[in-house]
Short mmCIF file of C-alpha atoms in Angstrom, two decimals:
data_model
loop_
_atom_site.label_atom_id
_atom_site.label_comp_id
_atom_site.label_asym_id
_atom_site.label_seq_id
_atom_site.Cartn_x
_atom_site.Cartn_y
_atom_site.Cartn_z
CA UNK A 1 0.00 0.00 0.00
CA UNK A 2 1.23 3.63 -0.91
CA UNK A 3 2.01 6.19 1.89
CA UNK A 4 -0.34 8.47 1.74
CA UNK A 5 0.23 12.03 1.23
CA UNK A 6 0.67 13.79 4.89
CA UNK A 7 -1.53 16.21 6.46
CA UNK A 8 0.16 15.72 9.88
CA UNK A 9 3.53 15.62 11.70
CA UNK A 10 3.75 12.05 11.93
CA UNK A 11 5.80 9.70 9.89
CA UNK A 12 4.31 6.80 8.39
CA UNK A 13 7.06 4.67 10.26
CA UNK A 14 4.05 1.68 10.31
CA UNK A 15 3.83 1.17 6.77
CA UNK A 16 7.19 0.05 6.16
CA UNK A 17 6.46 -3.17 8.59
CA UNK A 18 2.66 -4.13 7.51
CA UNK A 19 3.85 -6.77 4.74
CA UNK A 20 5.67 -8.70 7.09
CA UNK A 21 4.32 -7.95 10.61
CA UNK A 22 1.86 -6.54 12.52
CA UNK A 23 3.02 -3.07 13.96
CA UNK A 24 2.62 -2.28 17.32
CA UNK A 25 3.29 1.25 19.01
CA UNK A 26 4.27 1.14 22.84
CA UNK A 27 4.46 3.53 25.63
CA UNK A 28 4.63 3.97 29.21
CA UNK A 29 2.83 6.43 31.83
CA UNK A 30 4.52 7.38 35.38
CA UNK A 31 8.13 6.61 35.00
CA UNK A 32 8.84 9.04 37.80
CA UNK A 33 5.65 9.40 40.52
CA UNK A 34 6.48 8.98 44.25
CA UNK A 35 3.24 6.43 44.17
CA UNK A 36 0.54 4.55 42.12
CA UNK A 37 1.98 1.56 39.02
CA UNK A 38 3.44 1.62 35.86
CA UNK A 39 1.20 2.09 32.83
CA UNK A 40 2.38 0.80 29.65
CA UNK A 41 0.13 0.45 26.61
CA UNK A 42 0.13 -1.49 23.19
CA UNK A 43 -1.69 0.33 20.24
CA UNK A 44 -1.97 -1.28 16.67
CA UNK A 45 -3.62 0.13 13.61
CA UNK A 46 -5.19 -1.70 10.38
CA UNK A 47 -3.21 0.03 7.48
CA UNK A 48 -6.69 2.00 6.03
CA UNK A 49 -6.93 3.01 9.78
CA UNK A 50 -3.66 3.92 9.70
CA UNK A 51 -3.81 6.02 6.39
CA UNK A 52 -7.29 7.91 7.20
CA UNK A 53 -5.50 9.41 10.42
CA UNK A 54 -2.62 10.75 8.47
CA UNK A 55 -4.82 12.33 6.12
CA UNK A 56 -6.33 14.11 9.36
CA UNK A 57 -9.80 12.14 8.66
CA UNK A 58 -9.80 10.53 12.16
CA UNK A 59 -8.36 11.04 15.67
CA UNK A 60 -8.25 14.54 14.69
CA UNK A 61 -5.37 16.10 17.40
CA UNK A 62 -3.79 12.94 18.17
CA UNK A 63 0.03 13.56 19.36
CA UNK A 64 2.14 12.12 22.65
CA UNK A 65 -0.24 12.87 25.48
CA UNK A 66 1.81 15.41 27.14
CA UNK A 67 1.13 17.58 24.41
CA UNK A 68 -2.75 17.60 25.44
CA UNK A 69 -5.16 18.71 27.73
CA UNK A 70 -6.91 15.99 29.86
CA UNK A 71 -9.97 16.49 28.36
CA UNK A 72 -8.70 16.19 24.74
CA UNK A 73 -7.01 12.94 26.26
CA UNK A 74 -10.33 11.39 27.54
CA UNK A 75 -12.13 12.80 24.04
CA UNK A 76 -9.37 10.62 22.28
CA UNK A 77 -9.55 7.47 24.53
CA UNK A 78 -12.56 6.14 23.42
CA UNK A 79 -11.98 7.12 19.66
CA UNK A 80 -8.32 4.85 19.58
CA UNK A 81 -9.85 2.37 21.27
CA UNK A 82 -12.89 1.96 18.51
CA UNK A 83 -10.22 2.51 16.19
CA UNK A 84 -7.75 0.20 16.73
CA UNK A 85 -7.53 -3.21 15.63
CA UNK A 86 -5.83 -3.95 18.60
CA UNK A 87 -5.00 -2.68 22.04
CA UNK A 88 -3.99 -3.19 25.56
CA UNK A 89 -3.22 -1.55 28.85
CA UNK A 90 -1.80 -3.16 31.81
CA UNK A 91 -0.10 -1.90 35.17
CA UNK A 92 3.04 -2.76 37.28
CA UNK A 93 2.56 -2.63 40.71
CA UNK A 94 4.35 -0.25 43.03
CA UNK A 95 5.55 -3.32 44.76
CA UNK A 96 7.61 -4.25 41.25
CA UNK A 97 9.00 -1.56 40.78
CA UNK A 98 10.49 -1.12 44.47
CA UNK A 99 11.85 -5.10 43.71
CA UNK A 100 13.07 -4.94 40.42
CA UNK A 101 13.34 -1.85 39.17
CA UNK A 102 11.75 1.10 36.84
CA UNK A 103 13.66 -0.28 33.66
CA UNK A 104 12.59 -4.04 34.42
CA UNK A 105 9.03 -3.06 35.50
CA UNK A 106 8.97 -1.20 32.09
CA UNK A 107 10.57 -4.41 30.43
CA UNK A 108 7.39 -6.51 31.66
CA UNK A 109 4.63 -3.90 30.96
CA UNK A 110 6.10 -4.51 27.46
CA UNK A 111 6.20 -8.49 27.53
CA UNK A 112 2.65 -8.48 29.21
CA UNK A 113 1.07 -6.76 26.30
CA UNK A 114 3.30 -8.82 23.55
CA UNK A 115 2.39 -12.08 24.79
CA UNK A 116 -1.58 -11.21 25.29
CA UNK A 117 -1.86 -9.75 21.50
CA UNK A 118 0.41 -12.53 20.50
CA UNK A 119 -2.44 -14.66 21.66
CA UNK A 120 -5.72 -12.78 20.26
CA UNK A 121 -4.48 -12.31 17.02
CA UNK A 122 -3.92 -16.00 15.75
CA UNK A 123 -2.06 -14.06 13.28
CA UNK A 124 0.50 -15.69 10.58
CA UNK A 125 2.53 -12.76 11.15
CA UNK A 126 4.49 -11.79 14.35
CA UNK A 127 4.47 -8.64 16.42
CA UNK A 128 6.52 -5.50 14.91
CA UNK A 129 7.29 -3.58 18.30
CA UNK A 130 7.67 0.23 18.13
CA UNK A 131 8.44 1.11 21.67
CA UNK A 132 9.17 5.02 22.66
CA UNK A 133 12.25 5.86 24.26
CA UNK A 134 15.94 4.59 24.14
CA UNK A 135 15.97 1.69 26.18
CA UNK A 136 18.82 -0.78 26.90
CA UNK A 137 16.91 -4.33 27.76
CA UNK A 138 20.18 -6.56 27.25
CA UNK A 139 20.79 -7.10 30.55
CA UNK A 140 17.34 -9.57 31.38
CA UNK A 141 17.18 -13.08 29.64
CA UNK A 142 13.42 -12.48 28.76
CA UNK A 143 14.36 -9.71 25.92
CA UNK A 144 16.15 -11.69 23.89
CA UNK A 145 12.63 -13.19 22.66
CA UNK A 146 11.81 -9.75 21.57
CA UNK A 147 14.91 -7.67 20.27
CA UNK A 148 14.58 -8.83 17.26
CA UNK A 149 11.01 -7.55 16.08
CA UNK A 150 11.42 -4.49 18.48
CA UNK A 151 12.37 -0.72 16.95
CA UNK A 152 13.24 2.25 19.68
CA UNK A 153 12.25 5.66 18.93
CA UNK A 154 13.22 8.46 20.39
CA UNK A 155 10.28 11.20 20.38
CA UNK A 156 8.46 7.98 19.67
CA UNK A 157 5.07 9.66 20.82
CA UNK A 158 5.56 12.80 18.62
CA UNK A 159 6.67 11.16 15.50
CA UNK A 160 4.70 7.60 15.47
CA UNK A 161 1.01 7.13 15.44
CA UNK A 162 0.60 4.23 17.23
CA UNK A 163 3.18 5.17 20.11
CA UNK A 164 1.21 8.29 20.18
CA UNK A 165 -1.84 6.68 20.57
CA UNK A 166 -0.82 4.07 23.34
CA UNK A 167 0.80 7.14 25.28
CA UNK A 168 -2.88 7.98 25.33
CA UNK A 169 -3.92 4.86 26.37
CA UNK A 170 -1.49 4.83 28.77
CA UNK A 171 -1.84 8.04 30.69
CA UNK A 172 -5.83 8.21 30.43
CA UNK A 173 -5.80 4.73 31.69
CA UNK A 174 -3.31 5.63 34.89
CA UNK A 175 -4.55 8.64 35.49
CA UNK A 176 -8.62 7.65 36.24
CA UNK A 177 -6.76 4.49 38.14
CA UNK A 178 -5.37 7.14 40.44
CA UNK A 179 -8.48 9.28 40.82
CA UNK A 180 -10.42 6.04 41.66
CA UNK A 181 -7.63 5.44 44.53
CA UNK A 182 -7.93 8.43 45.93
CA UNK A 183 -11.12 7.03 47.34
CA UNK A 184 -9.24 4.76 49.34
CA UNK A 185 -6.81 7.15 50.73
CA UNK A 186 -8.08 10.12 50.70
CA UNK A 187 -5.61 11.83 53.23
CA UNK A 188 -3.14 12.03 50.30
CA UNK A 189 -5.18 14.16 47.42
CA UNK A 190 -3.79 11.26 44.56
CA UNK A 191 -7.01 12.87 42.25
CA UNK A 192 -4.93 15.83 42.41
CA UNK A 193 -1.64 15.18 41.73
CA UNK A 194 -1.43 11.81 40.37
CA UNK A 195 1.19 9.84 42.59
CA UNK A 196 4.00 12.76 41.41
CA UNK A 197 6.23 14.39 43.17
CA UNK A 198 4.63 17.82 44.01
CA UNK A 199 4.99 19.90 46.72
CA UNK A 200 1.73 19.21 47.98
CA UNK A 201 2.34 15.31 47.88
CA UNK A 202 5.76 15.73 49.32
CA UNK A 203 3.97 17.70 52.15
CA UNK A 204 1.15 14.79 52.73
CA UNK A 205 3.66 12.27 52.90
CA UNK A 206 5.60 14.08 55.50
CA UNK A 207 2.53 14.46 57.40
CA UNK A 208 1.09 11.34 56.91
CA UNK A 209 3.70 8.95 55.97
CA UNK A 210 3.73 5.98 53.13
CA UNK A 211 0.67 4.57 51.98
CA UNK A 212 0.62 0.86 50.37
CA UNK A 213 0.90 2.26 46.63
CA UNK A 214 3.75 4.26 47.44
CA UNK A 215 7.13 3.45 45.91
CA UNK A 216 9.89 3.48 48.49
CA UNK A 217 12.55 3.49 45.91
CA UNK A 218 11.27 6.73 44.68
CA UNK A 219 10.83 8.71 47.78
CA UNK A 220 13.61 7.34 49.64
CA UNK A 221 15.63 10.43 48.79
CA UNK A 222 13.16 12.76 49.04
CA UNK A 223 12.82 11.69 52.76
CA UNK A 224 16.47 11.56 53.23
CA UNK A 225 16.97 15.02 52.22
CA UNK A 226 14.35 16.09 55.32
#
């Protein structure tokens, strides 16, 4: 199939895989909060899908989510998800993380989505991953399944569709998980912040200590520094 001719930003990085492989944008929400998971999303697009939103026809304002307001980000949920031929979101616990790491937990947000898509598709062809970022996975055993159909992209979520679009996923889908927490522990305001690292959240934790979905990795030196 052609490229079609651009009306957006984005480059048509997906079309050079379809013959082979099914591409697959990745991405990742809350890298850095004090508290609350890991949210890593898998996004894949049918190639007339594909080709209608770089004409501008569909998901009209789509880009990495930290370009957008939050209600442009829950407007677009709904429309990727209808609009996808595939998608996932999962989370890493706090718990994870504090055990094994932010790159690792990232490594099996990444592996959980592969191997559930890998299963729904009953596809002839195998996964194409295009994951944002830069990162180094050589270290753990379990990427060596992947490397080979994986691509990293810097900017990912600014230049590629699909990363742009699981960014989406990803944040919307961590963000009403923390807002629905907040119900549970209200004392620390997690609707308002979002597990980061504000002053307001550094404030509640020094009045109120850790809660269970706090990362003790991350606010270790925040509380050393006190």
């Amino acid at each position: 199939m052609p490229e079609p001719k651009l009306s957006s930003y984005f480059e048509p990085e997906e079309y050079r895989f379809y013959s082979e492989s099914i591409p697959c944008g990745i991405d990742e929400a809350g890298r850095g909060p004090y508290a609350g998971p890991l949210s890593v999303a898998l996004v894949s697009f049918s190639q007339n899908s594909l080709t209608q939103i770089l004409k501008g026809k569909i998901l009209k304002g789509l880009t990495d989510s930290k370009k957008l307001s939050e209600k442009k980000r829950e407007s677009l949920y709904p429309e990727i998800l209808k609009t996808a031929q595939f998608s996932y979101r999962t989370f890493i616990s706090p718990n994870y993380i504090d055990r094994e790491g932010i790159n690792r937990a990232v490594l099996e947000g990444i592996l959980k989505c592969a191997k559930l898509i890998n299963r729904s598709t009953q596809s002839k062809f195998p996964l194409k991953l295009l994951i944002d970022g830069n990162y180094n996975f050589n270290r753990y055993p379990e990427w060596a399944d992947l490397k080979g159909y994986s691509t990293f992209y810097t900017k990912g979520d600014l230049r590629i569709v699909s990363i742009a679009a699981a960014s989406i996923l990803a944040k919307v889908s961590r963000d009403r998980y923390m807002i629905s927490v907040s119900k549970k522990y209200p004392i620390y305001r997690f609707d308002q912040h979002k597990g980061y690292g504000t002053k307001l959240h550094e404030e509640l934790i020094l009045l109120h200590g850790l809660s269970d979905i706090h990362r003790r990795s991350f606010t270790r030196k925040f509380l050393e520094q006190i």
